[in-house]
PDB file of C-alpha atoms in Angstrom:
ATOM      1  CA  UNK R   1      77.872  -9.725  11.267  1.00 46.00           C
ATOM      2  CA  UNK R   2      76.367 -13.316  10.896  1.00 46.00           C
ATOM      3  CA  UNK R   3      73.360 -11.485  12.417  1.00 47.00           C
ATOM      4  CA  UNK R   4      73.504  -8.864   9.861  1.00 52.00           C
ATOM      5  CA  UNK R   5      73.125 -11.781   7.037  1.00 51.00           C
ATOM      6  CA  UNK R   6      70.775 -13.484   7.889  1.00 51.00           C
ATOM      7  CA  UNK R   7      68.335 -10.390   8.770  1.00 52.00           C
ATOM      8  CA  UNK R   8      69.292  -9.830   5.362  1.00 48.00           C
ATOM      9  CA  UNK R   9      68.041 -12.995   3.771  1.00 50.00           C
ATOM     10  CA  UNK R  10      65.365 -12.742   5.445  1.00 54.00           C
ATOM     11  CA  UNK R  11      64.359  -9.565   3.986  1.00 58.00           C
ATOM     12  CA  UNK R  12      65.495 -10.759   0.350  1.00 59.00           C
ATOM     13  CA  UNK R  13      63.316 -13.772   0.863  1.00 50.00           C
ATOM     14  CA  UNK R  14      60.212 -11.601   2.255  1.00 58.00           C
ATOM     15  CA  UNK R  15      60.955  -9.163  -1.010  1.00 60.00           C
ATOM     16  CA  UNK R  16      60.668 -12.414  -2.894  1.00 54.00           C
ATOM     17  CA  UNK R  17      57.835 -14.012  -1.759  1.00 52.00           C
ATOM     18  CA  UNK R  18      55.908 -10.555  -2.098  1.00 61.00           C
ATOM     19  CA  UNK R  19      56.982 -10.019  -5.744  1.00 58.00           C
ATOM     20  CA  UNK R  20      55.422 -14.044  -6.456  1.00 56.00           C
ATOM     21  CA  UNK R  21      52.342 -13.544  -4.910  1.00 60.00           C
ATOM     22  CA  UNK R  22      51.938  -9.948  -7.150  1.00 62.00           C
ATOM     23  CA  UNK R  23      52.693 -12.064 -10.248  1.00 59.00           C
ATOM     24  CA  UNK R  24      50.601 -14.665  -8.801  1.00 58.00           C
ATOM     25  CA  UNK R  25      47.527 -12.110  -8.372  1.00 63.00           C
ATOM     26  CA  UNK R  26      48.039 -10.566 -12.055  1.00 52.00           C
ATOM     27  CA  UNK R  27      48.094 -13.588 -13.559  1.00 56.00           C
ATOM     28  CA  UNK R  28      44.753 -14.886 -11.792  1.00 58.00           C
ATOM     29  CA  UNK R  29      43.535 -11.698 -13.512  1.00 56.00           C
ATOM     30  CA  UNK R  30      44.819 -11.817 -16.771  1.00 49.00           C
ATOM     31  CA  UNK R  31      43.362 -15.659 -16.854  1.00 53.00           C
ATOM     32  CA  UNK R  32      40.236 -14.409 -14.964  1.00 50.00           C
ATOM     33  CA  UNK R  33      38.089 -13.993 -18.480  1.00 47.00           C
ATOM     34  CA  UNK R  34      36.986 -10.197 -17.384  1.00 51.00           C
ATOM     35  CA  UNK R  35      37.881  -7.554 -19.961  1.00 49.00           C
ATOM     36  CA  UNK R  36      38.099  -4.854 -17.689  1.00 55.00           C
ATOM     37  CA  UNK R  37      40.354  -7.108 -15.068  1.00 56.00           C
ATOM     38  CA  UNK R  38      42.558  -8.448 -17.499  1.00 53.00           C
ATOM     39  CA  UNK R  39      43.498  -4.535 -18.986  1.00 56.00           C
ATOM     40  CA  UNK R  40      43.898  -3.640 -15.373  1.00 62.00           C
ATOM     41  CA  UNK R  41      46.787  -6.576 -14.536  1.00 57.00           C
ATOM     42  CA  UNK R  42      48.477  -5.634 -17.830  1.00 59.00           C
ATOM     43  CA  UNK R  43      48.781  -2.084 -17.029  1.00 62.00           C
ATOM     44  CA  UNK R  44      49.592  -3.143 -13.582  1.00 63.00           C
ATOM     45  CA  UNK R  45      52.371  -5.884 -14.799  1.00 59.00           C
ATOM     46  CA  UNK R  46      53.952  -2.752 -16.905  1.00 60.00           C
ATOM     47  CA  UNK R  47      54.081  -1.093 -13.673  1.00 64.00           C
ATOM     48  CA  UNK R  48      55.838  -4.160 -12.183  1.00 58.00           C
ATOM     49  CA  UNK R  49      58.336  -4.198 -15.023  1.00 57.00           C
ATOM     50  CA  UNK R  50      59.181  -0.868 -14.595  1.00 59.00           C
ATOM     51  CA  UNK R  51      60.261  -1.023 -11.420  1.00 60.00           C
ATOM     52  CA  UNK R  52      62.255  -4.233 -11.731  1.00 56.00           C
ATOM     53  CA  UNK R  53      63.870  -2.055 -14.278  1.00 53.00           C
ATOM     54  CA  UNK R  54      62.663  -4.116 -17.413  1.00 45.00           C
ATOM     55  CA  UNK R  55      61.633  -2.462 -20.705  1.00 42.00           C
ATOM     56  CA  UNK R  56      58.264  -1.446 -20.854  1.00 42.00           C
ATOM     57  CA  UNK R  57      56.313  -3.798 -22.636  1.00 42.00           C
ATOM     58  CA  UNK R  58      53.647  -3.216 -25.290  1.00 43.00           C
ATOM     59  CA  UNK R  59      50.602  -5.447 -25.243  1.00 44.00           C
ATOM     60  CA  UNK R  60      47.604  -6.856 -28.152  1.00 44.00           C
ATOM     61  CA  UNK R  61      44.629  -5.831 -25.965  1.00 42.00           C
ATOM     62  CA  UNK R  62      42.482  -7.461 -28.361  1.00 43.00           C
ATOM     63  CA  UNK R  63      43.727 -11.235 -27.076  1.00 42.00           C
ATOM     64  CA  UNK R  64      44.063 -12.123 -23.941  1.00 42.00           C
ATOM     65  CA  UNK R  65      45.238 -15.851 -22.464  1.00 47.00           C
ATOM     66  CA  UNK R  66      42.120 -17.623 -21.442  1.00 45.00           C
ATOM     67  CA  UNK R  67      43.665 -20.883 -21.316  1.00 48.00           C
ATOM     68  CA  UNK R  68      41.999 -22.041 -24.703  1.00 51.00           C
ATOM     69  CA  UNK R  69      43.711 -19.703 -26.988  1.00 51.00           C
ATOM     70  CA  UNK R  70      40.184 -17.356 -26.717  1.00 54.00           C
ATOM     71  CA  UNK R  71      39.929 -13.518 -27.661  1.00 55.00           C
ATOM     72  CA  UNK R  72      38.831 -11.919 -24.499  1.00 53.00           C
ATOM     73  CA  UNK R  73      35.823 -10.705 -26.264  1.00 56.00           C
ATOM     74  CA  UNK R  74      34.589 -13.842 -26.966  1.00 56.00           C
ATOM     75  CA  UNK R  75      35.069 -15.145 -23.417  1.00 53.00           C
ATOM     76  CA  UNK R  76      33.716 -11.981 -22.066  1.00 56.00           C
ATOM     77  CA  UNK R  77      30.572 -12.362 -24.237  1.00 57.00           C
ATOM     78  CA  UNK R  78      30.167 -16.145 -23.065  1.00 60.00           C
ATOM     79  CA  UNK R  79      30.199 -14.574 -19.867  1.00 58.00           C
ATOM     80  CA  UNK R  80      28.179 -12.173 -20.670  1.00 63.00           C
ATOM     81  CA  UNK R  81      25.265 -14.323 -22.292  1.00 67.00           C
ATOM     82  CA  UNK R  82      25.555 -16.946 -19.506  1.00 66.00           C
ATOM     83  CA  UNK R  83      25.120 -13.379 -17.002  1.00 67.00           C
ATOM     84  CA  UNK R  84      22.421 -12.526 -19.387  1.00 63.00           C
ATOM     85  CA  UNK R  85      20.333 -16.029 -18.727  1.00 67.00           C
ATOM     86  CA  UNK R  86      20.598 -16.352 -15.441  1.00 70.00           C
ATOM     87  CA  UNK R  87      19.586 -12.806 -15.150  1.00 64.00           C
ATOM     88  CA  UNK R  88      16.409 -13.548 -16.837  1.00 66.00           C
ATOM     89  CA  UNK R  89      15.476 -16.622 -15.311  1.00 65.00           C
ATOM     90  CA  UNK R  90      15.815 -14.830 -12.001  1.00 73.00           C
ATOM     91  CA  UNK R  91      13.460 -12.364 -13.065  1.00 64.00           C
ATOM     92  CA  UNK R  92      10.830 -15.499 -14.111  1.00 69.00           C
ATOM     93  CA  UNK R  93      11.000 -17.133 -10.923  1.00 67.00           C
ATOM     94  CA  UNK R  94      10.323 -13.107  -9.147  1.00 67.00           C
ATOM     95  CA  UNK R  95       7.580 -12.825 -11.909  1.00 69.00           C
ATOM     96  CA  UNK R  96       5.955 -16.088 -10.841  1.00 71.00           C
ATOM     97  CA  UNK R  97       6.506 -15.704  -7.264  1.00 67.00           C
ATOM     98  CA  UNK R  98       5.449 -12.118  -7.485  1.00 74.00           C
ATOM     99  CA  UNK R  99       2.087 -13.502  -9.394  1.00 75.00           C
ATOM    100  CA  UNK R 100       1.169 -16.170  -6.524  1.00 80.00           C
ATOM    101  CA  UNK R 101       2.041 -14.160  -3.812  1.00 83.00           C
ATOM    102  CA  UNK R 102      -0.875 -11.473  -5.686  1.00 83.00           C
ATOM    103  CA  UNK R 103      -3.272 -14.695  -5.684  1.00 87.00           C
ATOM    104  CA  UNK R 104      -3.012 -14.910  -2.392  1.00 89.00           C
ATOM    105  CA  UNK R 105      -3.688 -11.428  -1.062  1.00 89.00           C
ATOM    106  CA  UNK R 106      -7.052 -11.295  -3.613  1.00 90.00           C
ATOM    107  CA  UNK R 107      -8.086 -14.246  -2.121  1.00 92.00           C
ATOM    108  CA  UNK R 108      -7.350 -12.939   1.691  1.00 92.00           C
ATOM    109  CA  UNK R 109      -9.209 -10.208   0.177  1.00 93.00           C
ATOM    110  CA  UNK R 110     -11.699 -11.401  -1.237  1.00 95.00           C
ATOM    111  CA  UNK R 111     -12.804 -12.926   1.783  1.00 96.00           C
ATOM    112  CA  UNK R 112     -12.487 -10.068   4.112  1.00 96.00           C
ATOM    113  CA  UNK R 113     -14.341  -7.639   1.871  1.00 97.00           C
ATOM    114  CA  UNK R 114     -17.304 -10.856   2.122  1.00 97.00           C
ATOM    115  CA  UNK R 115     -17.055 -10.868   5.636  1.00 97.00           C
ATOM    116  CA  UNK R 116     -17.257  -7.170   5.824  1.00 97.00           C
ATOM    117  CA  UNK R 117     -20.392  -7.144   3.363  1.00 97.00           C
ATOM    118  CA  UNK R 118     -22.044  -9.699   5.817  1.00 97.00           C
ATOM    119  CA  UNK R 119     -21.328  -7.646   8.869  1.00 97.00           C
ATOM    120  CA  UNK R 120     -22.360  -4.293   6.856  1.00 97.00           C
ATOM    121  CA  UNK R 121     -26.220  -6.433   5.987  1.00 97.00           C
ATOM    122  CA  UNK R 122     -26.225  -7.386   9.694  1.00 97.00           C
ATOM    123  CA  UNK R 123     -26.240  -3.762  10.921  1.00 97.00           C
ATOM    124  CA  UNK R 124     -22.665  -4.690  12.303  1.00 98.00           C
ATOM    125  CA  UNK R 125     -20.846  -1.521  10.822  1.00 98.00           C
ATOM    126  CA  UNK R 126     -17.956  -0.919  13.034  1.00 98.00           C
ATOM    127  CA  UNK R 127     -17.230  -5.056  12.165  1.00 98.00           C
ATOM    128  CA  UNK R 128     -17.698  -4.011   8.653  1.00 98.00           C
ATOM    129  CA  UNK R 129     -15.116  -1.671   8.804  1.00 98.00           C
ATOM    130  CA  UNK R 130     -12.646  -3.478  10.624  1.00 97.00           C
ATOM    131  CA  UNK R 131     -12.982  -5.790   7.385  1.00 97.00           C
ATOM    132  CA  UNK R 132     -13.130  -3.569   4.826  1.00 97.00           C
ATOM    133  CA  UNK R 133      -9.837  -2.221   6.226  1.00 97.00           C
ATOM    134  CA  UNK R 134      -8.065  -5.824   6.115  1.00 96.00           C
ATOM    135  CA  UNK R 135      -9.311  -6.184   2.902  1.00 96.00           C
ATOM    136  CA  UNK R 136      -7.514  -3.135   1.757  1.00 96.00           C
ATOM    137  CA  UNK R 137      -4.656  -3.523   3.408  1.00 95.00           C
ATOM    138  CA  UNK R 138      -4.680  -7.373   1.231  1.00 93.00           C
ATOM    139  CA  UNK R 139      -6.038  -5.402  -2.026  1.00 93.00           C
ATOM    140  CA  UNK R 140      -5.531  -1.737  -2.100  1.00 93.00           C
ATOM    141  CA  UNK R 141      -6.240  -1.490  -5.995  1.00 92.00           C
ATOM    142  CA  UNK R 142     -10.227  -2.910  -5.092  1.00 95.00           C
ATOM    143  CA  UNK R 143     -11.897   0.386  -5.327  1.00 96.00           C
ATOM    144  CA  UNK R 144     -15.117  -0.803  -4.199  1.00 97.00           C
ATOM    145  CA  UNK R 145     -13.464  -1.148  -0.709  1.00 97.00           C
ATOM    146  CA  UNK R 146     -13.419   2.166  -0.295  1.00 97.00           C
ATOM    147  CA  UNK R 147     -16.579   3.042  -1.006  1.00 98.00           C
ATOM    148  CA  UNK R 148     -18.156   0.287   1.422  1.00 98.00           C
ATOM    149  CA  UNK R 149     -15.787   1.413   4.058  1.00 98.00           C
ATOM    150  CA  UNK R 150     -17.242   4.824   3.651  1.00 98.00           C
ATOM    151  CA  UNK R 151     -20.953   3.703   3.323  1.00 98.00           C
ATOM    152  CA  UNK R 152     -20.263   1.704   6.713  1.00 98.00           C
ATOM    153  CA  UNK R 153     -18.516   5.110   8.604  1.00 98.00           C
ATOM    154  CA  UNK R 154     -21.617   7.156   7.000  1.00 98.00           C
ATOM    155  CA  UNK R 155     -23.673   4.887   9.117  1.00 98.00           C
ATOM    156  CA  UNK R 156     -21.635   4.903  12.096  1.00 98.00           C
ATOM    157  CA  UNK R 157     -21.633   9.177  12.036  1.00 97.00           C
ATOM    158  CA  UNK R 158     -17.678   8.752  11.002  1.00 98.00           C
ATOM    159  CA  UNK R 159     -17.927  11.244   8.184  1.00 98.00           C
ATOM    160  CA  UNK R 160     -14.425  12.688   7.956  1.00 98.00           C
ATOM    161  CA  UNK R 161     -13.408   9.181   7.713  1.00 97.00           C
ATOM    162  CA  UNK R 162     -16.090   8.834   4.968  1.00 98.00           C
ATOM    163  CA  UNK R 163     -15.227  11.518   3.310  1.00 98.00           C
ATOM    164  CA  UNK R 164     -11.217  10.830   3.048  1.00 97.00           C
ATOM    165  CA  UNK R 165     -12.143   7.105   1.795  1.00 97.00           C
ATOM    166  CA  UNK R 166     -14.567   8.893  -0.918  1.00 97.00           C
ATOM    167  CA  UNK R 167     -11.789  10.948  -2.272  1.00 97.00           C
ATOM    168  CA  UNK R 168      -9.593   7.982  -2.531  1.00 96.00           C
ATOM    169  CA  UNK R 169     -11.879   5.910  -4.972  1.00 97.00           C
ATOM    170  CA  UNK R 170     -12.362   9.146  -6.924  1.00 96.00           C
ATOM    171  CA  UNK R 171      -8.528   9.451  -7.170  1.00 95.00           C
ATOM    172  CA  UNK R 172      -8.423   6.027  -8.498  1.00 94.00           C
ATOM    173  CA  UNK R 173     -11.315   6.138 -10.334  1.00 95.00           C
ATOM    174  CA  UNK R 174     -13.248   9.708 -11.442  1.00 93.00           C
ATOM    175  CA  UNK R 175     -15.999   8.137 -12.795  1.00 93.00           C
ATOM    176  CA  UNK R 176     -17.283   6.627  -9.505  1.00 96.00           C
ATOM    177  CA  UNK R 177     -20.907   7.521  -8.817  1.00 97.00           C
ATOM    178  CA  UNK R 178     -21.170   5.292  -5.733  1.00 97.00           C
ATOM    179  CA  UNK R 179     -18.281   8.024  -4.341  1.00 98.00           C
ATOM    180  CA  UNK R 180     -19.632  11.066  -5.027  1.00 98.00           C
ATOM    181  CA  UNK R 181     -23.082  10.292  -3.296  1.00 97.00           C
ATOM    182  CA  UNK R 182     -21.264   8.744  -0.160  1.00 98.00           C
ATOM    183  CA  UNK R 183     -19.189  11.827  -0.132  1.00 98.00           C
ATOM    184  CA  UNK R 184     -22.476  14.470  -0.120  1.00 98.00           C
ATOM    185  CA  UNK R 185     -24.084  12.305   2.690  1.00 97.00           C
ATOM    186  CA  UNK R 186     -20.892  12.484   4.606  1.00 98.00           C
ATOM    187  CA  UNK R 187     -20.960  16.221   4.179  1.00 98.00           C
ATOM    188  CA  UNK R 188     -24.476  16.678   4.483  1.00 97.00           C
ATOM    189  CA  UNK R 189     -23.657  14.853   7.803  1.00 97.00           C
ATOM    190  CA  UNK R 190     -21.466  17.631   8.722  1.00 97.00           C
ATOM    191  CA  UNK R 191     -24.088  20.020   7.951  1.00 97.00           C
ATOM    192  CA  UNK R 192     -21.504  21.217   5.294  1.00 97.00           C
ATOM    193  CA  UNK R 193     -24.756  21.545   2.646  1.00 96.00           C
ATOM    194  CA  UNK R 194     -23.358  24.142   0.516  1.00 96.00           C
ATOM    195  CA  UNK R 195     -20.134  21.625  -0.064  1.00 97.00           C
ATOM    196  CA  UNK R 196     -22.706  18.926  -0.593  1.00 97.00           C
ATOM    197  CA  UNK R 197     -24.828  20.539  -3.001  1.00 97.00           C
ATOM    198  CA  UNK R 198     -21.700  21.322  -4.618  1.00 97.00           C
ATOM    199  CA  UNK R 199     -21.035  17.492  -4.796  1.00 97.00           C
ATOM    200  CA  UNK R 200     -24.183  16.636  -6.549  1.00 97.00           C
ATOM    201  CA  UNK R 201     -23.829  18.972  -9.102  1.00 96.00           C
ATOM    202  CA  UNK R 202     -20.543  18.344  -9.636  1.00 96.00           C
ATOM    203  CA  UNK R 203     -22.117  14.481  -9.979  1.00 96.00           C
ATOM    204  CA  UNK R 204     -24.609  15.315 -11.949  1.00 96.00           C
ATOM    205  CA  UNK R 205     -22.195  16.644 -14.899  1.00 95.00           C
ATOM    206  CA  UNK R 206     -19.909  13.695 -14.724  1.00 94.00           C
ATOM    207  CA  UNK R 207     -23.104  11.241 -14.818  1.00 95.00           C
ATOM    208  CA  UNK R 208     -25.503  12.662 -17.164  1.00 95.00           C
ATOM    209  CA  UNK R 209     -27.434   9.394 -17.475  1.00 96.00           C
ATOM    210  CA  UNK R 210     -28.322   9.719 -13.438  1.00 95.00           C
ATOM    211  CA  UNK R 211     -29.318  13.260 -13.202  1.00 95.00           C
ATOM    212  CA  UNK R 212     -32.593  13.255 -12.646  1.00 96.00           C
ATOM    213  CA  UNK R 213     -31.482  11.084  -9.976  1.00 95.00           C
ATOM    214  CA  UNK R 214     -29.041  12.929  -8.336  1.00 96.00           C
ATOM    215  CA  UNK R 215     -30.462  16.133  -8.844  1.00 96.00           C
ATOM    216  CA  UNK R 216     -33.609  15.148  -6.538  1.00 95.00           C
ATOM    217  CA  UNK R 217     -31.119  14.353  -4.053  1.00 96.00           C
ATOM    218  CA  UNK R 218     -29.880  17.525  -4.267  1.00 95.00           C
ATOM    219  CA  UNK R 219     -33.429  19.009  -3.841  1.00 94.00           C
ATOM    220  CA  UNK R 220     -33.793  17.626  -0.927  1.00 95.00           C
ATOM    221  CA  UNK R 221     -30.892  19.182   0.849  1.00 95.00           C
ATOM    222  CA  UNK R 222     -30.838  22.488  -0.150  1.00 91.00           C
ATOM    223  CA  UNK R 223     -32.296  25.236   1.422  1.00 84.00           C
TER     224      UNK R 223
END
């Protein structure tokens, strides 16, 4: 029997200590200063009182024990302005970080498209596009990459490759004579003539300025 009672105590004082650490937990809640928390624990500490077999209790929602006597609104909106500058001063430091780490790749690319116009002058076109191709991977918005890349594969006989890197810098920019000329040598190269006559006219309309140009470049391909 002695047995009996203490396995019982021990159980009342388990009960016990279970029940303070619940009240403990909704009032870290109630106090924590987050509207949507605080609701929770007092729907949560009716629940409690209900089971103990308490009367339900009816609660003012609109104020809620801070520990200074504040509404819950105006702690949550503390909160919520201190969330709010933080929030934007993380987004300065990205926006500054984001800005030098741009600095640096123009500058990487800068100096790889250099290198790769030095290389392209020195007859050195497969070096030319080995830096072209840094450079873009540094600056892909620098259309002019493209375009020297392709010049530099037109010379090496690469004229699918010159051809994919001319339709780029048209996609990024229509209005890119340089482009549309690379892209009728490359298919000229191909001996795909009616496709490159095709090119020059189409050229020829988007640069009316350079048609008598283009158009005896034309000439001299067709048949």
């Amino acid at each position: 029997m002695e047995e009996n009672g203490e396995e019982l105590k021990d159980k009342e004082l388990s009960s016990f200590l279970a029940k303070i650490d619940e009240i403990g937990d909704l009032v870290s809640d109630l106090r924590g200063g987050s509207v949507a928390a605080a609701g929770n624990a007092l729907r949560r500490a009716d629940e409690y009182l209900a089971r103990q077999g308490g009367d339900r209790v009816t609660h003012d929602r609109s104020v809620i024990n801070t520990g200074e006597g504040q509404s819950a609104d105006e702690h949550s909106s503390r909160g919520s302005e201190k969330e709010h500058v933080e929030f934007m001063k993380t987004l300065e430091e990205d926006a500054r970080d984001r800005g030098e780490r741009r600095k640096e790749r123009e500058a990487q690319g800068r100096d790889h498209k250099k290198r790769g116009n030095t290389a392209f002058r020195a007859g050195q076109f497969e070096n030319a596009v080995t830096e072209f191709s840094v450079a873009l991977r540094h600056t892909p918005w620098d259309i002019s990459l493209y375009t020297n890349r392709a010049l530099a594969y037109n010379r090496l006989g690469c004229y699918d490759d010159a051809i994919v890197d001319c339709d780029s810098a048209i996609r990024l920019e229509p209005c890119n004579l340089k482009a549309y000329l690379q892209r009728a040598k490359a298919l000229t190269g191909l001996h795909r003539v009616k496709e490159a006559v095709e090119c020059y006219t189409e050229a020829e309309k988007e640069f009316p300025n350079k048609a008598d140009t283009i158009a005896s470049l034309r000439k001299a391909i067709e048949p």
